[in-house]
Coordinates of C-alpha atoms and ligand atoms in Angstrom, one line a residue:
X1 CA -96.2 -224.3 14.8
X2 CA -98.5 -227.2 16.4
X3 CA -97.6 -227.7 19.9
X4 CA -99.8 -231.1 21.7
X5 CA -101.2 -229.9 25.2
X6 CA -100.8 -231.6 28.4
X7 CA -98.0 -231.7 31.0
X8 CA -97.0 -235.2 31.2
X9 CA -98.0 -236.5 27.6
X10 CA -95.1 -236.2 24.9
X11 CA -94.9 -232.5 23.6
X12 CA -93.2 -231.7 20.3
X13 CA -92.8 -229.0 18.2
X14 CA -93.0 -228.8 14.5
X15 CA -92.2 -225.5 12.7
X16 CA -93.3 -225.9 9.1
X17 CA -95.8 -228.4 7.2
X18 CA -93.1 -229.5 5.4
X19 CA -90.8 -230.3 8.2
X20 CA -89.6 -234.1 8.5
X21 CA -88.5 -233.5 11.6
X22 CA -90.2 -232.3 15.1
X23 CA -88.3 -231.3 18.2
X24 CA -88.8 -232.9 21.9
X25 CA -90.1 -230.3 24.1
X26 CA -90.4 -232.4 27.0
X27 CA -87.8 -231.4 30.2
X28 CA -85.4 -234.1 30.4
X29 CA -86.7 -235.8 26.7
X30 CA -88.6 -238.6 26.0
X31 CA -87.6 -242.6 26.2
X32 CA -87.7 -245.1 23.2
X33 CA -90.7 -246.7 22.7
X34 CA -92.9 -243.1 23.5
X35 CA -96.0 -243.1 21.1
X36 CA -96.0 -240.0 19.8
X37 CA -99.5 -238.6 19.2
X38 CA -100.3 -239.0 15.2
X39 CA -96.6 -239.6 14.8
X40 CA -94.1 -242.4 15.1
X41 CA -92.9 -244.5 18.3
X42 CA -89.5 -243.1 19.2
X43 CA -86.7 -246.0 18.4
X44 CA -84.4 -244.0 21.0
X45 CA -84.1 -242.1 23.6
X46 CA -84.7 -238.3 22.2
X47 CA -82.9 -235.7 24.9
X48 CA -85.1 -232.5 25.5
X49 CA -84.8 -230.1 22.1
X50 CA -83.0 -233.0 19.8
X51 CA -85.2 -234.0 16.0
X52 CA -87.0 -237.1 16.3
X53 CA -87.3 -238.2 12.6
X54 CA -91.7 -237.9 11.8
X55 CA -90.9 -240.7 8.7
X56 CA -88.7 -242.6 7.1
X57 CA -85.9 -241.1 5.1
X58 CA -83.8 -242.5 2.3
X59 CA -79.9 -241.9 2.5
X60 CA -79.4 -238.0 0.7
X61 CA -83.1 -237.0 1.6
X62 CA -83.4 -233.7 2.8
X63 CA -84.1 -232.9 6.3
X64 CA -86.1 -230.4 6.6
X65 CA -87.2 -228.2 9.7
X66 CA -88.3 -224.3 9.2
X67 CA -89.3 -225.3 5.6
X68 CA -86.0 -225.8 4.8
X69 CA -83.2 -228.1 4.3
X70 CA -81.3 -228.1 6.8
X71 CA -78.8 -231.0 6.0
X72 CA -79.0 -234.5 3.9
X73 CA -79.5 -237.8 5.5
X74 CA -76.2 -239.4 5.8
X75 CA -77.8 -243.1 5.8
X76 CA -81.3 -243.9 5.8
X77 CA -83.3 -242.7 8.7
X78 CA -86.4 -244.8 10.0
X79 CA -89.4 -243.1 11.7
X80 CA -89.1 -242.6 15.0
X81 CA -85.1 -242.1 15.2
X82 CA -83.2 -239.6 17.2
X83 CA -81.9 -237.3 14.0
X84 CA -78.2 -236.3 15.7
X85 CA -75.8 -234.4 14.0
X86 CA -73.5 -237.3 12.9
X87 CA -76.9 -238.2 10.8
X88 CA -76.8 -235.0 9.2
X89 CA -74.4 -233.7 5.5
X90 CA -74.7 -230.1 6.2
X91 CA -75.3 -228.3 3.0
X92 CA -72.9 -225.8 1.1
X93 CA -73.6 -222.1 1.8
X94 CA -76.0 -220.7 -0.7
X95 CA -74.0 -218.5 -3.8
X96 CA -73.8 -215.0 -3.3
X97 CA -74.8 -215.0 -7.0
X98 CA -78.6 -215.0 -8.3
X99 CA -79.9 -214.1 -5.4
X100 CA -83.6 -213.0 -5.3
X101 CA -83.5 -209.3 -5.3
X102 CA -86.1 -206.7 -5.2
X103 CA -86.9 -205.5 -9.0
X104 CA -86.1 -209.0 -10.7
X105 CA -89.2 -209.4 -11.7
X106 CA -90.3 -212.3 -9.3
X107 CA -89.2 -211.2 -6.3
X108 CA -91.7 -208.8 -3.9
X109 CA -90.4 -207.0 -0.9
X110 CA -93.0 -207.1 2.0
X111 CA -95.7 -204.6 2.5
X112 CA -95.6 -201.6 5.0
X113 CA -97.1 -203.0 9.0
X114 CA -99.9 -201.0 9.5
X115 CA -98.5 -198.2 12.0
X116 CA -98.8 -198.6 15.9
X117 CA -99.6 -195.9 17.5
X118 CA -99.6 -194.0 20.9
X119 CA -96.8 -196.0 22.9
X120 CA -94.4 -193.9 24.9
X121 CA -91.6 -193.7 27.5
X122 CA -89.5 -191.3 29.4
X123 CA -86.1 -191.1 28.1
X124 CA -83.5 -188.6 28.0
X125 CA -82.9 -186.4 25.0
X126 CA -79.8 -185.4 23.6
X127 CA -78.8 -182.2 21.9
X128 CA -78.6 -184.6 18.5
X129 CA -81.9 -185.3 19.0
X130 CA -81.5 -189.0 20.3
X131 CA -82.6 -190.4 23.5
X132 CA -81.0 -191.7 26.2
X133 CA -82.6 -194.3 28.5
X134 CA -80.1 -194.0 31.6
X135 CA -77.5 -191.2 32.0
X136 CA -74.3 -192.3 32.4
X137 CA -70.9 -190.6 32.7
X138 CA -68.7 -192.8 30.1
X139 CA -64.6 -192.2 30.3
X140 CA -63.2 -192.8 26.8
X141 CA -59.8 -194.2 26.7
X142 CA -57.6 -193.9 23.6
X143 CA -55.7 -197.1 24.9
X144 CA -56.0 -199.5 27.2
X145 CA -52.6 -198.4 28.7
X146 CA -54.7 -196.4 30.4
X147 CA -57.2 -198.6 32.0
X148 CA -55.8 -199.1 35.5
X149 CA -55.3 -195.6 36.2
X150 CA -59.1 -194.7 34.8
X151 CA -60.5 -197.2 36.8
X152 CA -58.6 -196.4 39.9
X153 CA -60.6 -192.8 39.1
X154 CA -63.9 -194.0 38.3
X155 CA -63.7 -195.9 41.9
X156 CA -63.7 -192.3 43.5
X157 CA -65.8 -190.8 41.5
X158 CA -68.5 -193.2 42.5
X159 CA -67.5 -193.1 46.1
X160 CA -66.8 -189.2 46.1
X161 CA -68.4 -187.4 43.3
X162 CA -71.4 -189.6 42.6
X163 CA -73.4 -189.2 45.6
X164 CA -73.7 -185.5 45.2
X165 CA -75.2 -185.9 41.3
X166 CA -78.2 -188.1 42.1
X167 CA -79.4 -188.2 38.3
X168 CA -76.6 -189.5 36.8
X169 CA -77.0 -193.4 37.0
X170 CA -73.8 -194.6 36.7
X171 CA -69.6 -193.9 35.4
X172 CA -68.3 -196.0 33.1
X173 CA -64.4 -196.3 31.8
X174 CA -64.9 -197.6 28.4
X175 CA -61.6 -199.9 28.7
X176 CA -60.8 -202.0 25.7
X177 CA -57.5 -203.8 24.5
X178 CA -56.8 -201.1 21.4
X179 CA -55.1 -198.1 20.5
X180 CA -51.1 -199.4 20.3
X181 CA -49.2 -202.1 19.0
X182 CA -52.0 -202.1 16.0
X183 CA -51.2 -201.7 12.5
X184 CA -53.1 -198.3 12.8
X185 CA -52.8 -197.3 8.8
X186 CA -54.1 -201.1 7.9
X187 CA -57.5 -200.4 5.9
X188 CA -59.2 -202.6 8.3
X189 CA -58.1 -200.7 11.4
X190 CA -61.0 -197.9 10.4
X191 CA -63.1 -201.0 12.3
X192 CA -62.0 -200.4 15.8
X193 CA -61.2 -197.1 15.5
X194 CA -64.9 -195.8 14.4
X195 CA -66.7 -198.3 17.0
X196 CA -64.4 -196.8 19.8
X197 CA -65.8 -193.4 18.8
X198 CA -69.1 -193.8 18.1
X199 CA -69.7 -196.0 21.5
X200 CA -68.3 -192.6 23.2
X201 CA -71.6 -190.7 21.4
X202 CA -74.2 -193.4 22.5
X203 CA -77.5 -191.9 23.4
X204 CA -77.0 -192.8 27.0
X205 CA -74.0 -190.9 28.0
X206 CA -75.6 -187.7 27.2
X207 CA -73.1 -186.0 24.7
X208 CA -70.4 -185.5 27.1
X209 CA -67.0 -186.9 26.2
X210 CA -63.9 -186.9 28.4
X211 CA -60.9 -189.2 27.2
X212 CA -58.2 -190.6 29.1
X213 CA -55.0 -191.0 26.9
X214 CA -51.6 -191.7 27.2
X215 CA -49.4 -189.7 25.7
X216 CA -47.0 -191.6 23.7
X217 CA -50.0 -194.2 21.9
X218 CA -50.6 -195.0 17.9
X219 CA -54.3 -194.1 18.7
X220 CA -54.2 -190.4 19.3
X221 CA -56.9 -188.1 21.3
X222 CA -57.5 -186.0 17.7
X223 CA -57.2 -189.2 15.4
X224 CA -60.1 -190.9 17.7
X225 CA -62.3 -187.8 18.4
X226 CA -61.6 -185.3 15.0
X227 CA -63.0 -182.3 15.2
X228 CA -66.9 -182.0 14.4
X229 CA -67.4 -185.4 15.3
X230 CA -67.9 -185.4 19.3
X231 CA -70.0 -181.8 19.6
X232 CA -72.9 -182.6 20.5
X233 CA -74.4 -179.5 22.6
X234 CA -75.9 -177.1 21.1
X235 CA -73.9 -174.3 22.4
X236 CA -70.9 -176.2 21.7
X237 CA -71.8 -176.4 17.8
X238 CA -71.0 -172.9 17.2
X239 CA -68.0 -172.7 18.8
X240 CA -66.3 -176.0 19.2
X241 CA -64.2 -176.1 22.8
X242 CA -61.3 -178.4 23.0
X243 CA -61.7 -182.2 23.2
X244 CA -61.3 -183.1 27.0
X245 CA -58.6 -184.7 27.1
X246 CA -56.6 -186.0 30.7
X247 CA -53.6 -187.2 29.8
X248 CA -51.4 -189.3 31.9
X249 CA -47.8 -187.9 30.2
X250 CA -48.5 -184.6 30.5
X251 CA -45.0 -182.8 32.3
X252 CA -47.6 -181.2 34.9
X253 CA -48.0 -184.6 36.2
X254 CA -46.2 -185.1 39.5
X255 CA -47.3 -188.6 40.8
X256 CA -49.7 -191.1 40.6
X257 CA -52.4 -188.7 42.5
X258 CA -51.8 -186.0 39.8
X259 CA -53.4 -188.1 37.5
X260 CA -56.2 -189.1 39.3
X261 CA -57.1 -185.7 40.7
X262 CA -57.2 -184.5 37.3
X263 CA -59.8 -187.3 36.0
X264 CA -62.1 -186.2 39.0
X265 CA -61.4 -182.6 38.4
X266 CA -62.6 -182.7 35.1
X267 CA -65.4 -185.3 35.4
X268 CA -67.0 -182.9 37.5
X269 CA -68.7 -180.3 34.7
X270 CA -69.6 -183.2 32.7
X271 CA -71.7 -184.4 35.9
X272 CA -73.2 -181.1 36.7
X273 CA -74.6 -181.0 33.1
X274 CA -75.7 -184.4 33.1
X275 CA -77.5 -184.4 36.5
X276 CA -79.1 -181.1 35.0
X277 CA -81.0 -183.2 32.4
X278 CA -84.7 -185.0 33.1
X279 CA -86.6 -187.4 31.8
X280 CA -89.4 -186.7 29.5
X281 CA -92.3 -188.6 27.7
X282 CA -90.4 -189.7 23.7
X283 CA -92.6 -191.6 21.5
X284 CA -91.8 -195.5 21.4
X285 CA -90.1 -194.3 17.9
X286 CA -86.6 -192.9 20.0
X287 CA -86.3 -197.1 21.1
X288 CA -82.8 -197.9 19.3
X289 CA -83.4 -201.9 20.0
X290 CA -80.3 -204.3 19.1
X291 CA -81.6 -207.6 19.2
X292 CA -79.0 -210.6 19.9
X293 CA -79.0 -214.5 21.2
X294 CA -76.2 -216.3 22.7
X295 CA -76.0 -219.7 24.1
X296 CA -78.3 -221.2 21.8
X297 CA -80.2 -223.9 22.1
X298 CA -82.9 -225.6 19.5
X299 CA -85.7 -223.7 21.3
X300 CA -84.2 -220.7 20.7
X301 CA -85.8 -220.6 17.1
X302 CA -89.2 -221.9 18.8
X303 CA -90.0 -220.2 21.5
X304 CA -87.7 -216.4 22.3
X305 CA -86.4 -215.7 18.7
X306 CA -89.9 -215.6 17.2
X307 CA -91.5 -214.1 20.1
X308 CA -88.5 -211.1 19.9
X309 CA -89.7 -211.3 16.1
X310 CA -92.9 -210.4 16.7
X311 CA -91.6 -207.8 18.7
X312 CA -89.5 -206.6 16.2
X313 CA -92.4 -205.9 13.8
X314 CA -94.2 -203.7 16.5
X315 CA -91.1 -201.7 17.1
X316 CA -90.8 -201.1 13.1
X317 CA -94.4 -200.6 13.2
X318 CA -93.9 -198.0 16.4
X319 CA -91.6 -196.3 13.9
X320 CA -88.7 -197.1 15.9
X321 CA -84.9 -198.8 15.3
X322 CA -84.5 -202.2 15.3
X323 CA -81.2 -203.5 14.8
X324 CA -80.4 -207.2 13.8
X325 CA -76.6 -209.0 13.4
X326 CA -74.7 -212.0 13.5
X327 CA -73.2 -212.4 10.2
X328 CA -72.1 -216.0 10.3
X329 CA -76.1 -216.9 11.4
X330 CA -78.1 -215.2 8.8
X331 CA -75.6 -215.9 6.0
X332 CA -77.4 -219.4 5.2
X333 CA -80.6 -217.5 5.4
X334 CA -79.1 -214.9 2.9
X335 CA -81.7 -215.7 -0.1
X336 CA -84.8 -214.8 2.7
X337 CA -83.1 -211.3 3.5
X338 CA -82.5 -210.1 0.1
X339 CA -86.3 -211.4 -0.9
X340 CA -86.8 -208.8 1.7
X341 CA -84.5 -205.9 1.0
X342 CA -86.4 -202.7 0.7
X343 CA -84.9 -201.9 -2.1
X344 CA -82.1 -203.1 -4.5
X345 CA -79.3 -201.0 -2.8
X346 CA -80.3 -202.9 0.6
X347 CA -79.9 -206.2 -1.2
X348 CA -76.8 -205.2 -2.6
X349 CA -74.8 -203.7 1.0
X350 CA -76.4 -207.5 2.4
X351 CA -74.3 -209.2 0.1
X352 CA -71.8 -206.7 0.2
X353 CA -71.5 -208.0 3.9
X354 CA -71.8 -211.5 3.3
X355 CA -68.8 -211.6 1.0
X356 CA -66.7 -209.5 3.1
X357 CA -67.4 -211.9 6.1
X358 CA -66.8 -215.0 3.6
X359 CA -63.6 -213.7 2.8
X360 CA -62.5 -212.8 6.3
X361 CA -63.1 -216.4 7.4
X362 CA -61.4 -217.9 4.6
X363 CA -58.4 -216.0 5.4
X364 CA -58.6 -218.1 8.5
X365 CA -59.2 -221.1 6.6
X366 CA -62.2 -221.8 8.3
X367 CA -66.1 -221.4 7.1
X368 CA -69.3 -220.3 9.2
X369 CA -69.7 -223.8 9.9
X370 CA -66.6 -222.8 13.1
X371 CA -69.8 -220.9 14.7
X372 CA -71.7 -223.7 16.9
X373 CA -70.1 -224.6 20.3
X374 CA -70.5 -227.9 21.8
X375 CA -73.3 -226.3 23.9
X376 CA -75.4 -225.5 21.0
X377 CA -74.7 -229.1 20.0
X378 CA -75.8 -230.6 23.3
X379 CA -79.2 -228.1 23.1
X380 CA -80.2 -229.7 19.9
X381 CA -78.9 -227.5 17.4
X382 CA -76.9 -229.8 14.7
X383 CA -75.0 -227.1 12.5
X384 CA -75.1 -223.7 11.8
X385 CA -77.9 -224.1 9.0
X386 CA -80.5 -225.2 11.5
X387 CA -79.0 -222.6 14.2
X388 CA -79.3 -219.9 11.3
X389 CA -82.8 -220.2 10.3
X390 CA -83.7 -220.0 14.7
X391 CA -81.8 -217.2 14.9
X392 CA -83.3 -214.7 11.9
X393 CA -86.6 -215.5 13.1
X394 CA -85.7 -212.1 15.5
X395 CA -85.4 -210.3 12.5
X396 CA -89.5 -210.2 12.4
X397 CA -91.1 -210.1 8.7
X398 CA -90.6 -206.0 8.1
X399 CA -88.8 -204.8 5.1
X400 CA -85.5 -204.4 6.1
X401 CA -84.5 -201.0 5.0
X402 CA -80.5 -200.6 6.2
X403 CA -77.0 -201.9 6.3
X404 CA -74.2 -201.1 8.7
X405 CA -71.3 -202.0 8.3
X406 CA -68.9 -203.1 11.8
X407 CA -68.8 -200.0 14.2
X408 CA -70.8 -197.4 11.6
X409 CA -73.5 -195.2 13.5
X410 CA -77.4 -195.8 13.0
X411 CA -78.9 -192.8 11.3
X412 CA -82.4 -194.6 9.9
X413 CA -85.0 -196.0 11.2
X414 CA -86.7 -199.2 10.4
X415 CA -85.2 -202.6 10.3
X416 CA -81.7 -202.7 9.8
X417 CA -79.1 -205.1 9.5
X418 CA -76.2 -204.3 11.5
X419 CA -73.2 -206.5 10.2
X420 CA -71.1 -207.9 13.3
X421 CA -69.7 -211.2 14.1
X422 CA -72.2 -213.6 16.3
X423 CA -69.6 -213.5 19.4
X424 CA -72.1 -212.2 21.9
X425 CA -69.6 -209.5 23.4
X426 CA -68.6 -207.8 20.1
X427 CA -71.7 -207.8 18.9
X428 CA -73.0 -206.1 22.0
X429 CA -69.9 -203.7 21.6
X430 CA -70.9 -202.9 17.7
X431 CA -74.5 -202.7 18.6
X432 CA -73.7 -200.0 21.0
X433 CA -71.3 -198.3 18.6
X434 CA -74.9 -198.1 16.1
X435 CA -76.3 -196.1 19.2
X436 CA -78.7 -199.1 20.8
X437 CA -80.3 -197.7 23.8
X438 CA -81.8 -201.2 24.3
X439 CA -81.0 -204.7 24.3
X440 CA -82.4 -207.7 23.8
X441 CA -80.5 -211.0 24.0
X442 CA -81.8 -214.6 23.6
X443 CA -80.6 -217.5 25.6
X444 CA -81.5 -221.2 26.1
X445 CA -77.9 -222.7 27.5
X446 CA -77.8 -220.0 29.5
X447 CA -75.4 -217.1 29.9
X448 CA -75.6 -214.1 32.2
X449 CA -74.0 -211.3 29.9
X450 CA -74.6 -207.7 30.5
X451 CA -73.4 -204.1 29.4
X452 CA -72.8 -201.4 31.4
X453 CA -73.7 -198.5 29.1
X454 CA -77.0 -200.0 28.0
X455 CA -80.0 -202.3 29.8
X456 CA -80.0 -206.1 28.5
X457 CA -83.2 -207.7 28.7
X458 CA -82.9 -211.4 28.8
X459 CA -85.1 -213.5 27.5
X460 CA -84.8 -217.6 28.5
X461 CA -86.2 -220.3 25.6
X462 CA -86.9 -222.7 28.1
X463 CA -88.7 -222.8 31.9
X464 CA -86.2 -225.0 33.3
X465 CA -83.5 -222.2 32.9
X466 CA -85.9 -219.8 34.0
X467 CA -86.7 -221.3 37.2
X468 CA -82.9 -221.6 37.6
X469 CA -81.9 -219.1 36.6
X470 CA -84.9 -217.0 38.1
X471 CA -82.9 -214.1 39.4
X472 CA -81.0 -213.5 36.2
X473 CA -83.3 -214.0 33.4
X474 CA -86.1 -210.8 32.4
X475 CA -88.6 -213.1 30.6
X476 CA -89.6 -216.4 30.1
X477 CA -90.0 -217.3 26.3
X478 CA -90.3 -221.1 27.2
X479 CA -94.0 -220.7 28.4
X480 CA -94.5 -220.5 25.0
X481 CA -93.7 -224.4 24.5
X482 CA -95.2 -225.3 27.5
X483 CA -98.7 -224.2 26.2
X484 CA -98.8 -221.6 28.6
X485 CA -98.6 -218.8 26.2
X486 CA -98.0 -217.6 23.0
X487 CA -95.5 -215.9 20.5
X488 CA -98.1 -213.4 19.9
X489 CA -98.7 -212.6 23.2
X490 CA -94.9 -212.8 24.5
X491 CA -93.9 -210.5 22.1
X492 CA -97.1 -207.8 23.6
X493 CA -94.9 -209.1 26.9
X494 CA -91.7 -208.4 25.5
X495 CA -92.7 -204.7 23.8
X496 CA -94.2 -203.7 26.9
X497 CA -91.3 -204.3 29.8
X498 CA -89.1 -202.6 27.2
X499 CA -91.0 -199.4 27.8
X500 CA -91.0 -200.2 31.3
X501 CA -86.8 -200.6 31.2
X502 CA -86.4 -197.4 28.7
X503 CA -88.0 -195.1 31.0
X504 CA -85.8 -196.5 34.2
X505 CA -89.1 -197.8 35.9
X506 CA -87.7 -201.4 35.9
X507 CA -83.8 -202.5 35.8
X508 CA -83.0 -205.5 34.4
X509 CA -81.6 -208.4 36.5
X510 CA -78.0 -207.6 34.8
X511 CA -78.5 -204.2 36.1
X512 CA -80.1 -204.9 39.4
X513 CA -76.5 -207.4 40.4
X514 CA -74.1 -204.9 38.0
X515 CA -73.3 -207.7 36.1
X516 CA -71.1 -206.1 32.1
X517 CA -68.9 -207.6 30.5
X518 CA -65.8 -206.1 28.8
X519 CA -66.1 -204.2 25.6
X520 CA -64.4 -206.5 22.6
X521 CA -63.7 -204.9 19.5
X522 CA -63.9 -206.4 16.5
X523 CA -60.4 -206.0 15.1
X524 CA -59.9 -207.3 11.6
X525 CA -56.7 -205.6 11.5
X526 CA -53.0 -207.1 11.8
X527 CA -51.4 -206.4 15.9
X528 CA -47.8 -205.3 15.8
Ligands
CA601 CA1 -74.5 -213.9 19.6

């Protein structure tokens, strides 16, 4: 990446030697007739993050930016144009067939990173042996039936139980819109039904599970929680107790109050234990990192997404989890992840994932060109090839050593690619269903999502939404194209405040205003 200095003078950003195409970095863009240094005089007016064309292009030349192609010319482009996306033919997704794949000869999976050493935080462990990085109190529901009465009860738990527990950080009611009127038996109900279960066993909420259930629902207590799979204290594995179960049915119900003295009656062990617990000094190795963007813009793949890549590499490097998603954005890049698959079984689940996705799409009739909004669009981003190769840049250059399929629990280390759909809130939900006790999300639009289970760092592309957006944004990436920084030393940036968040030093500035948004499974399977 070249980036030319100064303030006021034009400033764009090339990403590869190859590239035909250079972004405006300038706030507010550049005007036609601006001489670009060593480059063309712009023939329009080229808005802030839009491709100004750095030659002349026949009609059906390649444009290319990140090495790649990322569309044809539809007519012939001079030097100096404003390359939109009505002057772009996107090209067909690459064939899941003759992929390169580790052991064919040609292809050669990237070398170990040297390993990084002696970075720590305090964190919480669990009986399973993972770490927490808040302690929370999370209420499962079976249904969302359920949800008014839970959160009724979480209200008074904060206002009644909480203050006398002073290390638990927070209650949550997992609400979500499952558990009846599903096609429950449908193969792809296993989806929701496995993220709803392994979100009630993320890292942060300690091993305690308490459900909230209705009575008459598809989604039962036992059928959510089986036996085996929720113990997770060490006394408790010898001699599973009962699930805890509050449920609203139940004939010793007399009332509305009933119900809700019973949630606060039986929140109350699972507090005691939890405000029992302390943090101690974990190696950086217990971070659980889902990585994420939303609200893309065309410095996203300039300026946050490689700087979160670099950061990546010094989490895998830490010996730490680092989680990547987003099928329908990596799946034109699929050809650079299997050239990267640690080994040929990796390659295989990738395009295992790929083809399910492709499938599930076309069963909508659509294609993963239905990704990019009209913001994405406006920020520069022409289709989803170009938005694809900006967004696997967070993916880092570490061999990626794991697949996950939608909802499935993380149990290795490494660089793994957790397959979701890109909608930021579902993602978030499956990433903490894999047992993230971190987050990292990428914005250049804007957006000001947050969990409530798990800190969100956010990390802006671009100072103008920074200074904006100063009191919601963690990190400002865009200093980065301003000359002001680099990717090198954002990601140092970046790796450092997450130890600062993990060990509860610093909150986040979703945390700081208690800004979540819902939990949205990802439902593949027919409603009733
Ligand atoms: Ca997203």
């Amino acid at each position: 990446m070249s980036a030319s200095p100064g303030p006021v003078s034009p400033l764009t950003i090339r990403m590869h030697t190859s590239d035909n195409v250079a972004i405006v970095a300038n706030t507010g863009g550049l005007p036609a007739g601006t001489a670009l240094p060593g480059g063309p005089t712009l023939r329009d007016r080229v808005p802030q993050g839009h491709k100004v064309a750095l030659q002349d292009m026949a009609a059906g030349a390649p444009v290319l930016r990140y090495g790649i192609p990322i569309g044809h010319a539809a007519q012939a482009i001079a030097a100096g144009s404003w390359v939109h996306e009505r002057l772009l033919r996107m090209p067909a997704a690459r064939s899941l067939q003759g992929l390169p794949m580790p052991g064919d000869g040609i292809t050669t999976p990237p070398t170990a990173l040297p390993p990084l050493l002696g970075h720590s935080f305090q964190g919480y462990r669990n009986a399973d042996g993972s770490v927490g990085t808040r302690n929370i109190l999370a209420i499962t529901q079976t249904v969302q039936c359920v949800a008014g009465v839970t959160d009724f009860a979480v209200q008074r738990i904060k206002a009644e139980l909480l203050p006398r527990y002073p290390n638990v950080d927070d209650v949550v009611s997992l609400e979500h819109s499952y558990g009846c009127g599903v096609a429950i038996d449908a193969p792809d109900a296993v989806v929701p039904i496995r993220t709803l279960r392994n979100i009630s066993l993320n890292p942060n909420f300690g091993g305690e599970v308490m459900v909230v259930s209705l009575g008459c629902e598809k989604l039962q207590p036992e059928r959510l929680m089986p036996p085996g799979s929720w113990a997770l204290h060490d006394e408790r594995q010898a001699q599973p107790e009962a699930l805890d179960v509050v449920c609203l049915q139940a004939d010793d119900h007399v009332g509305f109050m009933s119900m809700v003295d019973s949630i606060l009656r039986q929140a109350e062990p699972h507090l005691q234990r939890l405000n029992a617990r302390q943090r101690e000094t974990v190696p950086a190795s217990e971070l659980v990192v889902g990585v994420q963007c939303g609200g893309s813009d065309a410095f996203s793949g300039v300026t946050a997404n490689p700087a979160v890549g670099f950061c990546t590499d010094l989490l895998v490097r830490a010996g730490a989890s680092v989680m990547f998603s987003e099928t329908t954005e990596v799946r034109d890049g699929i050809a650079q992840l299997t050239a990267r698959a640690a080994t040929t079984e990796v390659a295989r689940r990738l395009v295992e994932e790929m083809a399910w996705y492709d499938n599930y799409l076309q069963r909508g009739s659509v294609d993963r060109s239905a990704n990019t909004t009209p913001g994405n669009k406006a920020g520069g981003l022409s289709n989803i090839v170009e938005k694809a190769m900006g967004s696997i840049v967070k993916s880092g250059t570490a061999a990626i050593t794991g697949v996950l399929a939608p909802g499935d629990k993380l149990t290795t280390r490494g660089l793994t690619y957790a397959a979701t759909p890109a909608s930021d809130f579902i993602c978030g939900t499956l990433q903490l269903a894999a047992g993230m006790n971190l987050h990292v999300f990428t914005t250049g639009r804007g957006t000001p999502y947050g969990l409530a289970a798990v800190p969100v760092i956010k990390v802006a592309t671009r100072t103008d939404l920074a200074r904006r957006w100063h009191d919601l944004m963690d990190l400002n990436a865009g200093r980065i194209a301003d000359g002001d920084a680099t990717i090198e030393s954002m990601g140092w940036e970046l790796f450092h405040l997450m130890l600062e968040v993990a060990s509860g030093r610093q909150k986040t500035w979703a945390e700081h205003w208690k800004l979540h948004n819902a939990l949205v499974l990802f439902n593949p399977a027919p409603v009733t």
